[in-house]
């Protein structure tokens, strides 16, 4: 396991639970490497030259910046070399390794919170059919939803996930800030938020759209903007997203 | 029940289930009035002058534009007059009615999908203590979470809900559009979306933030923008929200 951050920790745990032996943890940061290695009850190293070259699989759960450097400087070419990055092409391994692929679990990992792998999709890609079968076998031991996609599709998926997850969470933060000068706790919004996501099981996001923008209720929108008058950035985001909703629904529903 | 749209339909159903008798449905649109009245097995009218003036409660579940007109032109002043609008002050009833209040169930209502009232918060306000007790009694018969707030707080709550629900849903739509030119179905994002909202039970939105913007991963952000190059509006929203995340986390974490 190359890397000892959020993805490395959750993936290594899931692989171990599925019966795989994690031979060794590598991280250039000793505290991270030793923390993960002790959780997994295995060895660790902070040197690329000390990585065990007898492993069957090398998982690179590294920041995008570090990935290429590590691939080039970890010289061994036995086993299958697999990265877990959403936006890096599989061909980053080309010229350096013989057997390689990508293993991309679609999830938002926070160190503080456990994640069940079995319900989350894993997207795989490999440089040949045999390696694809190997990755498929591993993925199916930790997830019920394994899908083969290309590097280009994975990039689209990653962008889509940023909108659906990272940006959505940021809107929750803005929402909690708006409530912070009232006596209303943010948690009152949780049933509404849950219903918003529950709707997606039965309606498309387009069909599920509600609110003043899709109703073209300019009076309400103006009142909302006025009530945000001391917060120019929130006003700006309110306007941009309302305009975008209006445009999308005018065009499609026309 | 004055009105026969989403909110009127869901609220009338919930009130009836709680044992209240819906005397009559008013809507100026005959098809809407008769549809809701037949669901409730009650009478309807399309004339303000025909509204039964013996009711204990008049619920105005109307568009914000129609509300003031109906209050002024429905002349009766018996019973308690209650509107359900997020952004309209309770004082819209002042000068026209003696007993009045607001009953604001925080939810996103689509006609197509049933809603459980018991788990969603209801926000109430009334023009005096006795009316507040009456509204509190009704609210508690359909919801376990009843909270008294002022009109100003309700406005803030409504804006917060637009960010947390309407805008969030719009991001889901953008996300589904990005996937629409791949073979990846939108539903693969549902576990990710569910985890994003599940996190809010244990972490604040600020703590839960993940993704390239909060990591200051400008390489990934640039790749995402490049992959959206034919979609200038999505690019623009990507930039605005990423900038906002970066600013928020620089300031707060500094």
Short mmCIF file of C-alpha atoms in Angstrom, two decimals:
data_model
loop_
_atom_site.label_atom_id
_atom_site.label_comp_id
_atom_site.label_asym_id
_atom_site.label_seq_id
_atom_site.Cartn_x
_atom_site.Cartn_y
_atom_site.Cartn_z
CA UNK A 1 0.00 0.00 0.00
CA UNK A 2 1.73 3.15 -1.22
CA UNK A 3 0.22 6.03 0.69
CA UNK A 4 -1.29 6.31 4.16
CA UNK A 5 -3.98 8.99 3.80
CA UNK A 6 -7.80 8.76 3.70
CA UNK A 7 -8.10 6.55 0.60
CA UNK A 8 -5.18 4.31 1.59
CA UNK A 9 -6.59 3.81 5.08
CA UNK A 10 -10.13 2.96 3.97
CA UNK A 11 -9.03 0.80 1.05
CA UNK A 12 -6.40 -1.12 3.06
CA UNK A 13 -8.99 -1.81 5.77
CA UNK A 14 -11.50 -3.06 3.22
CA UNK A 15 -8.91 -5.26 1.47
CA UNK A 16 -7.80 -6.74 4.80
CA UNK A 17 -11.41 -7.43 5.79
CA UNK A 18 -11.88 -9.17 2.44
CA UNK A 19 -9.01 -11.54 3.30
CA UNK A 20 -6.08 -9.91 1.54
CA UNK A 21 -2.73 -9.62 3.29
CA UNK A 22 -1.30 -6.10 3.29
CA UNK A 23 2.42 -6.84 2.98
CA UNK A 24 3.69 -3.34 3.79
CA UNK A 25 2.74 0.34 4.00
CA UNK A 26 4.87 3.01 2.32
CA UNK A 27 4.60 6.70 3.09
CA UNK A 28 7.33 9.29 3.09
CA UNK A 29 5.76 10.63 6.30
CA UNK A 30 6.83 8.29 9.11
CA UNK A 31 3.95 9.10 11.47
CA UNK A 32 1.34 8.35 8.77
CA UNK A 33 3.09 5.16 7.67
CA UNK A 34 3.40 3.82 11.21
CA UNK A 35 -0.19 4.75 12.15
CA UNK A 36 -1.66 2.86 9.21
CA UNK A 37 0.77 -0.06 9.53
CA UNK A 38 -0.12 -0.54 13.20
CA UNK A 39 -3.87 -0.46 12.39
CA UNK A 40 -3.23 -3.20 9.83
CA UNK A 41 -0.74 -5.03 12.04
CA UNK A 42 1.90 -4.95 9.28
CA UNK A 43 5.29 -3.41 8.41
CA UNK A 44 6.02 0.02 7.01
CA UNK A 45 8.82 1.93 5.29
CA UNK A 46 9.49 5.57 4.41
CA UNK A 47 11.97 4.66 1.63
CA UNK A 48 10.99 3.73 -1.93
CA UNK A 49 14.10 1.54 -2.11
CA UNK A 50 12.84 -0.53 0.87
CA UNK A 51 9.49 -1.47 -0.65
CA UNK A 52 8.97 -5.23 -0.77
CA UNK A 53 9.14 -6.30 -4.43
CA UNK A 54 7.44 -9.69 -3.81
CA UNK A 55 3.88 -8.29 -3.59
CA UNK A 56 1.20 -9.28 -6.11
CA UNK A 57 -0.39 -5.83 -6.18
CA UNK A 58 0.91 -2.32 -5.58
CA UNK A 59 -1.84 0.17 -4.74
CA UNK A 60 -0.79 3.81 -5.22
CA UNK A 61 -3.15 5.86 -3.02
CA UNK A 62 -1.16 9.06 -3.33
CA UNK A 63 -1.82 12.70 -4.07
CA UNK A 64 -1.88 13.41 -7.80
CA UNK A 65 1.28 15.48 -7.39
CA UNK A 66 3.23 12.62 -5.80
CA UNK A 67 1.93 9.82 -8.04
CA UNK A 68 4.15 10.25 -11.10
CA UNK A 69 7.27 10.81 -9.02
CA UNK A 70 6.67 7.62 -7.03
CA UNK A 71 5.88 5.54 -10.14
CA UNK A 72 9.16 6.64 -11.73
CA UNK A 73 11.30 6.24 -8.64
CA UNK A 74 9.93 2.96 -7.30
CA UNK A 75 11.87 0.83 -9.73
CA UNK A 76 10.34 -2.65 -9.33
CA UNK A 77 8.18 -3.97 -12.15
CA UNK A 78 6.80 -7.22 -10.72
CA UNK A 79 3.10 -7.49 -9.80
CA UNK A 80 0.26 -5.24 -10.95
CA UNK A 81 0.57 -1.51 -10.33
CA UNK A 82 -2.72 0.21 -9.59
CA UNK A 83 -3.56 3.83 -8.85
CA UNK A 84 -6.76 5.15 -7.27
CA UNK A 85 -6.85 8.73 -8.62
CA UNK A 86 -9.96 10.11 -10.30
CA UNK A 87 -8.26 12.49 -12.69
CA UNK A 88 -5.05 10.70 -13.67
CA UNK A 89 -4.97 8.63 -16.84
CA UNK A 90 -4.00 4.96 -16.53
CA UNK A 91 -1.21 5.70 -18.99
CA UNK A 92 0.79 7.39 -16.24
CA UNK A 93 2.22 3.86 -15.73
CA UNK A 94 3.14 3.43 -19.39
CA UNK A 95 6.95 3.18 -19.98
CA UNK A 96 7.49 2.35 -16.30
CA UNK A 97 5.48 -0.80 -15.55
CA UNK A 98 4.38 -3.87 -17.53
CA UNK A 99 1.12 -4.66 -15.72
CA UNK A 100 -1.07 -1.84 -14.51
CA UNK A 101 -4.53 -0.50 -13.99
CA UNK A 102 -6.81 1.83 -12.04
CA UNK A 103 -9.07 1.05 -9.08
CA UNK A 104 -11.31 4.01 -8.32
CA UNK A 105 -13.76 3.70 -5.43
CA UNK A 106 -16.32 6.48 -5.75
CA UNK A 107 -16.69 7.84 -2.25
CA UNK A 108 -15.91 10.81 -0.03
CA UNK A 109 -13.42 9.64 2.55
CA UNK A 110 -12.89 11.38 5.85
CA UNK A 111 -10.42 9.79 8.28
CA UNK A 112 -12.92 10.39 11.10
CA UNK A 113 -15.81 8.41 9.64
CA UNK A 114 -16.05 4.72 8.68
CA UNK A 115 -17.26 3.82 5.19
CA UNK A 116 -18.96 0.62 4.03
CA UNK A 117 -17.31 -0.40 0.80
CA UNK A 118 -19.88 -3.03 -0.10
CA UNK A 119 -22.52 -0.50 -1.16
CA UNK A 120 -20.24 1.82 -3.11
CA UNK A 121 -19.30 1.48 -6.76
CA UNK A 122 -15.71 0.68 -7.75
CA UNK A 123 -14.56 1.69 -11.24
CA UNK A 124 -11.75 -0.33 -12.78
CA UNK A 125 -9.50 -0.12 -15.82
CA UNK A 126 -6.48 -2.22 -16.82
CA UNK A 127 -3.88 -2.35 -19.57
CA UNK A 128 -4.92 -5.81 -20.74
CA UNK A 129 -7.68 -8.38 -20.35
CA UNK A 130 -5.91 -10.57 -17.78
CA UNK A 131 -5.13 -7.64 -15.51
CA UNK A 132 -8.72 -6.46 -15.85
CA UNK A 133 -9.89 -9.86 -14.59
CA UNK A 134 -7.53 -9.61 -11.63
CA UNK A 135 -8.79 -6.13 -10.74
CA UNK A 136 -12.38 -7.26 -11.21
CA UNK A 137 -11.81 -10.13 -8.77
CA UNK A 138 -10.36 -7.84 -6.12
CA UNK A 139 -13.08 -5.21 -6.61
CA UNK A 140 -15.87 -7.78 -6.37
CA UNK A 141 -14.51 -9.03 -3.04
CA UNK A 142 -15.05 -5.59 -1.50
CA UNK A 143 -17.94 -4.13 -3.54
CA UNK A 144 -21.20 -5.34 -5.08
CA UNK A 145 -21.00 -2.69 -7.82
CA UNK A 146 -17.94 -2.98 -10.09
CA UNK A 147 -17.89 -1.09 -13.39
CA UNK A 148 -15.22 -0.95 -16.10
CA UNK A 149 -14.67 2.55 -17.50
CA UNK A 150 -12.01 4.36 -19.53
CA UNK A 151 -9.71 7.10 -18.18
CA UNK A 152 -11.75 9.72 -20.05
CA UNK A 153 -15.01 8.51 -18.51
CA UNK A 154 -13.36 8.43 -15.07
CA UNK A 155 -12.43 12.12 -15.48
CA UNK A 156 -16.09 12.97 -16.29
CA UNK A 157 -17.21 10.89 -13.32
CA UNK A 158 -14.81 12.74 -11.04
CA UNK A 159 -16.07 16.15 -12.19
CA UNK A 160 -19.67 14.97 -11.75
CA UNK A 161 -18.80 13.81 -8.23
CA UNK A 162 -17.28 17.21 -7.37
CA UNK A 163 -20.61 18.85 -8.28
CA UNK A 164 -22.76 16.23 -6.53
CA UNK A 165 -20.66 15.92 -3.39
CA UNK A 166 -18.01 18.59 -2.76
CA UNK A 167 -20.03 21.54 -4.06
CA UNK A 168 -23.21 20.25 -2.45
CA UNK A 169 -21.42 20.07 0.90
CA UNK A 170 -20.23 23.65 0.41
CA UNK A 171 -23.86 24.75 -0.09
CA UNK A 172 -24.65 23.02 3.22
CA UNK A 173 -21.91 25.12 4.81
CA UNK A 174 -23.35 28.34 3.36
CA UNK A 175 -26.74 27.25 4.61
CA UNK A 176 -25.42 26.66 8.14
CA UNK A 177 -23.78 30.10 8.10
CA UNK A 178 -27.07 31.76 7.15
CA UNK A 179 -28.71 30.11 10.17
CA UNK A 180 -25.83 30.96 12.49
CA UNK A 181 -27.30 34.37 13.42
CA UNK A 182 -30.69 32.86 14.32
CA UNK A 183 -31.69 30.49 17.14
CA UNK A 184 -32.39 27.78 14.52
CA UNK A 185 -29.89 24.88 14.58
CA UNK A 186 -28.59 23.57 11.24
CA UNK A 187 -29.93 20.10 12.07
CA UNK A 188 -33.54 21.23 11.36
CA UNK A 189 -32.53 21.14 7.68
CA UNK A 190 -31.57 17.45 7.77
CA UNK A 191 -35.07 16.05 6.99
CA UNK A 192 -35.27 18.45 4.03
CA UNK A 193 -31.81 17.45 2.83
CA UNK A 194 -32.65 13.76 3.19
CA UNK A 195 -35.87 14.20 1.24
CA UNK A 196 -33.95 16.09 -1.48
CA UNK A 197 -31.66 13.10 -1.96
CA UNK A 198 -34.39 10.48 -1.44
CA UNK A 199 -36.31 12.02 -4.36
CA UNK A 200 -33.45 11.04 -6.68
CA UNK A 201 -34.48 7.39 -6.37
CA UNK A 202 -37.84 8.11 -8.03
CA UNK A 203 -37.39 11.35 -9.99
CA UNK A 204 -34.62 12.73 -12.19
CA UNK A 205 -32.91 15.84 -10.75
CA UNK A 206 -34.65 17.84 -13.49
CA UNK A 207 -38.09 16.58 -12.46
CA UNK A 208 -37.29 16.98 -8.77
CA UNK A 209 -36.35 20.68 -9.00
CA UNK A 210 -38.41 22.93 -6.69
CA UNK A 211 -37.95 26.44 -5.29
CA UNK A 212 -38.43 30.05 -6.38
CA UNK A 213 -36.11 29.92 -9.42
CA UNK A 214 -37.90 27.07 -11.22
CA UNK A 215 -41.25 28.73 -10.37
CA UNK A 216 -39.88 32.02 -11.80
CA UNK A 217 -40.92 33.62 -8.48
CA UNK A 218 -38.87 36.80 -8.81
CA UNK A 219 -40.48 38.42 -5.74
CA UNK A 220 -39.22 35.67 -3.46
CA UNK A 221 -35.79 35.67 -5.11
CA UNK A 222 -35.52 39.43 -4.59
CA UNK A 223 -36.50 39.08 -0.91
CA UNK A 224 -33.87 36.38 -0.47
CA UNK A 225 -31.22 38.57 -2.10
CA UNK A 226 -32.25 41.50 0.12
CA UNK A 227 -31.99 39.34 3.24
CA UNK A 228 -28.41 38.44 2.19
CA UNK A 229 -27.53 42.10 1.61
CA UNK A 230 -24.56 42.08 3.99
CA UNK A 231 -23.14 38.94 2.36
CA UNK A 232 -22.11 39.77 -1.19
CA UNK A 233 -20.54 36.38 -1.93
CA UNK A 234 -23.66 34.45 -0.87
CA UNK A 235 -25.78 36.88 -2.93
CA UNK A 236 -23.57 36.26 -5.94
CA UNK A 237 -23.79 32.47 -5.63
CA UNK A 238 -27.57 32.78 -5.11
CA UNK A 239 -27.86 34.72 -8.36
CA UNK A 240 -25.59 32.47 -10.43
CA UNK A 241 -27.35 29.27 -9.38
CA UNK A 242 -30.85 30.76 -9.72
CA UNK A 243 -30.01 32.00 -13.23
CA UNK A 244 -28.69 28.56 -14.12
CA UNK A 245 -31.89 26.87 -12.88
CA UNK A 246 -34.05 29.33 -14.84
CA UNK A 247 -32.09 28.78 -18.04
CA UNK A 248 -32.11 24.99 -17.75
CA UNK A 249 -35.84 24.80 -17.19
CA UNK A 250 -36.79 27.34 -19.85
CA UNK A 251 -34.82 25.52 -22.50
CA UNK A 252 -35.79 21.98 -21.62
CA UNK A 253 -39.43 22.54 -20.74
CA UNK A 254 -40.13 24.79 -23.71
CA UNK B 1 -57.97 24.81 2.77
CA UNK B 2 -57.27 27.78 0.50
CA UNK B 3 -55.09 26.48 -2.30
CA UNK B 4 -54.80 23.09 -3.95
CA UNK B 5 -51.16 22.86 -4.99
CA UNK B 6 -48.25 20.81 -3.55
CA UNK B 7 -48.24 22.27 -0.06
CA UNK B 8 -52.06 22.31 0.22
CA UNK B 9 -52.29 18.68 -0.90
CA UNK B 10 -49.63 17.35 1.47
CA UNK B 11 -50.78 19.46 4.42
CA UNK B 12 -54.48 18.65 3.95
CA UNK B 13 -53.65 14.94 3.79
CA UNK B 14 -51.58 15.15 6.96
CA UNK B 15 -54.28 17.12 8.81
CA UNK B 16 -56.94 14.65 7.76
CA UNK B 17 -54.79 11.71 8.85
CA UNK B 18 -54.36 13.46 12.21
CA UNK B 19 -58.14 13.51 12.63
CA UNK B 20 -59.02 17.01 11.44
CA UNK B 21 -62.03 17.55 9.21
CA UNK B 22 -61.24 19.52 6.04
CA UNK B 23 -64.48 21.50 5.61
CA UNK B 24 -63.82 22.73 2.09
CA UNK B 25 -61.16 23.32 -0.57
CA UNK B 26 -60.88 26.67 -2.34
CA UNK B 27 -58.90 27.20 -5.52
CA UNK B 28 -59.62 29.54 -8.39
CA UNK B 29 -58.65 26.68 -10.71
CA UNK B 30 -61.61 24.29 -10.80
CA UNK B 31 -59.63 21.20 -11.84
CA UNK B 32 -57.18 21.64 -8.94
CA UNK B 33 -59.94 22.33 -6.43
CA UNK B 34 -61.99 19.30 -7.46
CA UNK B 35 -58.95 16.97 -7.57
CA UNK B 36 -57.91 17.80 -4.02
CA UNK B 37 -61.51 17.86 -2.71
CA UNK B 38 -62.18 14.40 -4.11
CA UNK B 39 -58.96 13.05 -2.56
CA UNK B 40 -60.15 14.43 0.78
CA UNK B 41 -63.75 13.43 0.19
CA UNK B 42 -64.95 16.99 0.83
CA UNK B 43 -66.52 20.00 -0.93
CA UNK B 44 -64.81 22.65 -3.02
CA UNK B 45 -65.45 26.13 -4.41
CA UNK B 46 -63.75 28.40 -6.91
CA UNK B 47 -65.34 31.58 -5.46
CA UNK B 48 -63.98 33.47 -2.46
CA UNK B 49 -67.55 34.53 -1.64
CA UNK B 50 -68.60 30.87 -1.31
CA UNK B 51 -66.01 29.93 1.29
CA UNK B 52 -67.59 28.46 4.42
CA UNK B 53 -67.19 31.00 7.24
CA UNK B 54 -67.86 28.49 10.04
CA UNK B 55 -64.40 26.85 9.96
CA UNK B 56 -62.07 27.04 12.95
CA UNK B 57 -58.94 27.41 10.82
CA UNK B 58 -58.22 28.84 7.38
CA UNK B 59 -54.98 27.57 5.87
CA UNK B 60 -53.71 29.74 3.01
CA UNK B 61 -51.41 27.48 0.96
CA UNK B 62 -51.13 29.89 -1.97
CA UNK B 63 -48.42 31.34 -4.14
CA UNK B 64 -46.87 34.42 -2.59
CA UNK B 65 -48.36 36.52 -5.40
CA UNK B 66 -51.92 35.36 -4.70
CA UNK B 67 -51.72 35.44 -0.90
CA UNK B 68 -52.30 39.13 -0.21
CA UNK B 69 -55.10 39.39 -2.78
CA UNK B 70 -56.95 36.44 -1.24
CA UNK B 71 -56.50 37.73 2.33
CA UNK B 72 -57.98 41.08 1.33
CA UNK B 73 -60.83 39.69 -0.75
CA UNK B 74 -61.93 36.80 1.45
CA UNK B 75 -63.87 39.01 3.86
CA UNK B 76 -64.66 36.67 6.78
CA UNK B 77 -62.84 37.26 10.07
CA UNK B 78 -63.94 34.29 12.19
CA UNK B 79 -61.47 31.50 13.02
CA UNK B 80 -57.68 31.65 12.85
CA UNK B 81 -56.08 32.61 9.53
CA UNK B 82 -52.81 30.86 8.84
CA UNK B 83 -50.42 31.07 5.92
CA UNK B 84 -47.67 28.60 5.00
CA UNK B 85 -45.25 30.81 3.04
CA UNK B 86 -41.55 30.92 3.88
CA UNK B 87 -40.87 34.48 2.86
CA UNK B 88 -44.08 36.36 3.76
CA UNK B 89 -44.28 38.15 7.10
CA UNK B 90 -47.11 37.17 9.43
CA UNK B 91 -48.17 40.84 9.37
CA UNK B 92 -49.66 40.33 5.89
CA UNK B 93 -52.84 39.50 7.89
CA UNK B 94 -52.68 42.69 9.98
CA UNK B 95 -55.62 45.09 9.28
CA UNK B 96 -57.62 42.24 7.70
CA UNK B 97 -57.95 39.51 10.34
CA UNK B 98 -58.15 39.40 14.15
CA UNK B 99 -56.59 36.01 14.78
CA UNK B 100 -53.71 34.85 12.63
CA UNK B 101 -50.43 33.06 12.39
CA UNK B 102 -47.98 31.13 10.24
CA UNK B 103 -47.52 27.38 9.89
CA UNK B 104 -44.39 26.59 7.90
CA UNK B 105 -43.53 22.94 7.29
CA UNK B 106 -39.93 22.77 6.12
CA UNK B 107 -39.98 20.34 3.24
CA UNK B 108 -39.65 20.06 -0.51
CA UNK B 109 -43.02 18.99 -1.83
CA UNK B 110 -43.51 17.31 -5.18
CA UNK B 111 -47.04 16.22 -6.06
CA UNK B 112 -45.63 12.92 -7.32
CA UNK B 113 -43.99 11.82 -4.07
CA UNK B 114 -45.51 11.18 -0.63
CA UNK B 115 -43.97 12.91 2.38
CA UNK B 116 -43.98 11.79 6.02
CA UNK B 117 -44.84 14.83 8.08
CA UNK B 118 -43.97 13.25 11.41
CA UNK B 119 -40.21 13.53 10.89
CA UNK B 120 -40.15 17.04 9.46
CA UNK B 121 -39.97 20.25 11.47
CA UNK B 122 -42.91 22.65 11.51
CA UNK B 123 -42.20 26.31 12.31
CA UNK B 124 -45.03 28.31 13.86
CA UNK B 125 -45.75 31.94 14.69
CA UNK B 126 -48.97 33.61 15.90
CA UNK B 127 -50.25 37.09 16.72
CA UNK B 128 -50.93 36.26 20.38
CA UNK B 129 -50.25 33.60 23.00
CA UNK B 130 -53.63 31.83 22.70
CA UNK B 131 -53.34 31.48 18.93
CA UNK B 132 -49.78 30.23 19.32
CA UNK B 133 -51.06 27.47 21.62
CA UNK B 134 -53.70 26.52 19.03
CA UNK B 135 -51.11 26.34 16.25
CA UNK B 136 -48.76 24.42 18.52
CA UNK B 137 -51.51 21.86 19.19
CA UNK B 138 -52.21 21.34 15.48
CA UNK B 139 -48.52 21.19 14.59
CA UNK B 140 -47.77 18.62 17.30
CA UNK B 141 -50.52 16.35 15.98
CA UNK B 142 -48.71 16.06 12.65
CA UNK B 143 -45.03 16.59 13.55
CA UNK B 144 -42.66 15.60 16.35
CA UNK B 145 -40.55 18.72 15.81
CA UNK B 146 -42.42 22.01 16.34
CA UNK B 147 -40.42 25.24 16.70
CA UNK B 148 -41.61 28.81 17.26
CA UNK B 149 -39.74 31.39 15.18
CA UNK B 150 -40.22 35.00 14.08
CA UNK B 151 -40.96 36.11 10.52
CA UNK B 152 -37.39 37.37 10.17
CA UNK B 153 -35.97 34.03 11.27
CA UNK B 154 -38.34 32.23 8.90
CA UNK B 155 -36.96 34.29 6.00
CA UNK B 156 -33.40 33.25 6.93
CA UNK B 157 -34.53 29.66 7.23
CA UNK B 158 -36.11 29.80 3.79
CA UNK B 159 -32.95 31.18 2.19
CA UNK B 160 -30.89 28.50 3.96
CA UNK B 161 -33.29 25.86 2.62
CA UNK B 162 -32.91 27.17 -0.94
CA UNK B 163 -29.14 26.65 -0.68
CA UNK B 164 -29.40 23.25 1.05
CA UNK B 165 -32.19 21.83 -1.11
CA UNK B 166 -33.03 23.69 -4.36
CA UNK B 167 -29.46 24.62 -5.27
CA UNK B 168 -28.16 21.23 -4.18
CA UNK B 169 -30.69 19.56 -6.47
CA UNK B 170 -29.54 21.79 -9.32
CA UNK B 171 -25.96 20.59 -8.76
CA UNK B 172 -27.29 17.04 -9.03
CA UNK B 173 -28.80 18.00 -12.38
CA UNK B 174 -25.49 19.44 -13.61
CA UNK B 175 -23.80 16.28 -12.42
CA UNK B 176 -26.25 14.07 -14.33
CA UNK B 177 -25.69 16.16 -17.47
CA UNK B 178 -21.92 15.68 -17.21
CA UNK B 179 -22.45 11.90 -17.11
CA UNK B 180 -24.98 11.95 -19.94
CA UNK B 181 -22.31 11.63 -22.64
CA UNK B 182 -20.72 8.59 -20.94
CA UNK B 183 -22.09 5.07 -20.36
CA UNK B 184 -22.16 5.79 -16.59
CA UNK B 185 -25.69 6.09 -15.18
CA UNK B 186 -26.38 8.92 -12.69
CA UNK B 187 -27.45 6.37 -10.05
CA UNK B 188 -23.80 5.37 -9.43
CA UNK B 189 -23.48 8.70 -7.62
CA UNK B 190 -26.25 7.91 -5.11
CA UNK B 191 -24.02 6.16 -2.52
CA UNK B 192 -21.66 9.14 -2.67
CA UNK B 193 -24.53 11.58 -2.30
CA UNK B 194 -25.95 9.60 0.61
CA UNK B 195 -22.58 9.52 2.35
CA UNK B 196 -22.25 13.30 1.83
CA UNK B 197 -25.50 13.88 3.70
CA UNK B 198 -24.93 11.11 6.26
CA UNK B 199 -21.70 12.87 7.30
CA UNK B 200 -23.74 15.86 8.45
CA UNK B 201 -24.97 13.83 11.42
CA UNK B 202 -21.45 13.54 12.83
CA UNK B 203 -19.45 16.40 11.28
CA UNK B 204 -20.22 20.07 10.56
CA UNK B 205 -20.34 20.92 6.83
CA UNK B 206 -17.06 22.80 7.34
CA UNK B 207 -15.35 19.73 8.82
CA UNK B 208 -16.90 17.44 6.19
CA UNK B 209 -15.57 19.38 3.18
CA UNK B 210 -13.47 17.26 0.80
CA UNK B 211 -12.37 17.63 -2.81
CA UNK B 212 -9.73 19.45 -4.87
CA UNK B 213 -10.69 22.99 -3.79
CA UNK B 214 -10.25 22.45 -0.04
CA UNK B 215 -6.99 20.56 -0.77
CA UNK B 216 -5.86 23.52 -2.94
CA UNK B 217 -5.22 20.97 -5.68
CA UNK B 218 -5.01 23.40 -8.59
CA UNK B 219 -3.82 20.72 -11.03
CA UNK B 220 -6.99 18.69 -10.57
CA UNK B 221 -9.18 21.80 -10.73
CA UNK B 222 -7.54 22.81 -14.01
CA UNK B 223 -8.10 19.33 -15.47
CA UNK B 224 -11.75 19.49 -14.44
CA UNK B 225 -12.16 22.91 -16.04
CA UNK B 226 -10.46 21.65 -19.22
CA UNK B 227 -12.78 18.65 -19.37
CA UNK B 228 -15.75 21.09 -19.19
CA UNK B 229 -14.31 23.26 -21.95
CA UNK B 230 -17.37 23.00 -24.20
CA UNK B 231 -19.68 23.95 -21.30
CA UNK B 232 -18.95 27.50 -20.28
CA UNK B 233 -21.75 27.76 -17.73
CA UNK B 234 -20.67 24.61 -15.88
CA UNK B 235 -17.08 25.89 -15.96
CA UNK B 236 -18.21 29.20 -14.48
CA UNK B 237 -20.15 27.53 -11.65
CA UNK B 238 -17.19 25.21 -11.02
CA UNK B 239 -14.90 28.23 -10.62
CA UNK B 240 -17.26 30.27 -8.44
CA UNK B 241 -17.92 27.42 -6.01
CA UNK B 242 -14.27 26.33 -5.90
CA UNK B 243 -13.18 29.91 -5.15
CA UNK B 244 -15.78 30.12 -2.41
CA UNK B 245 -14.57 26.87 -0.81
CA UNK B 246 -10.94 28.07 -0.96
CA UNK B 247 -11.78 31.42 0.65
CA UNK B 248 -13.88 29.89 3.42
CA UNK B 249 -11.25 27.39 4.40
CA UNK B 250 -8.32 29.78 4.20
CA UNK B 251 -10.02 32.27 6.51
CA UNK B 252 -11.44 29.83 9.03
CA UNK B 253 -8.52 27.43 9.23
CA UNK B 254 -5.86 30.14 9.39
#
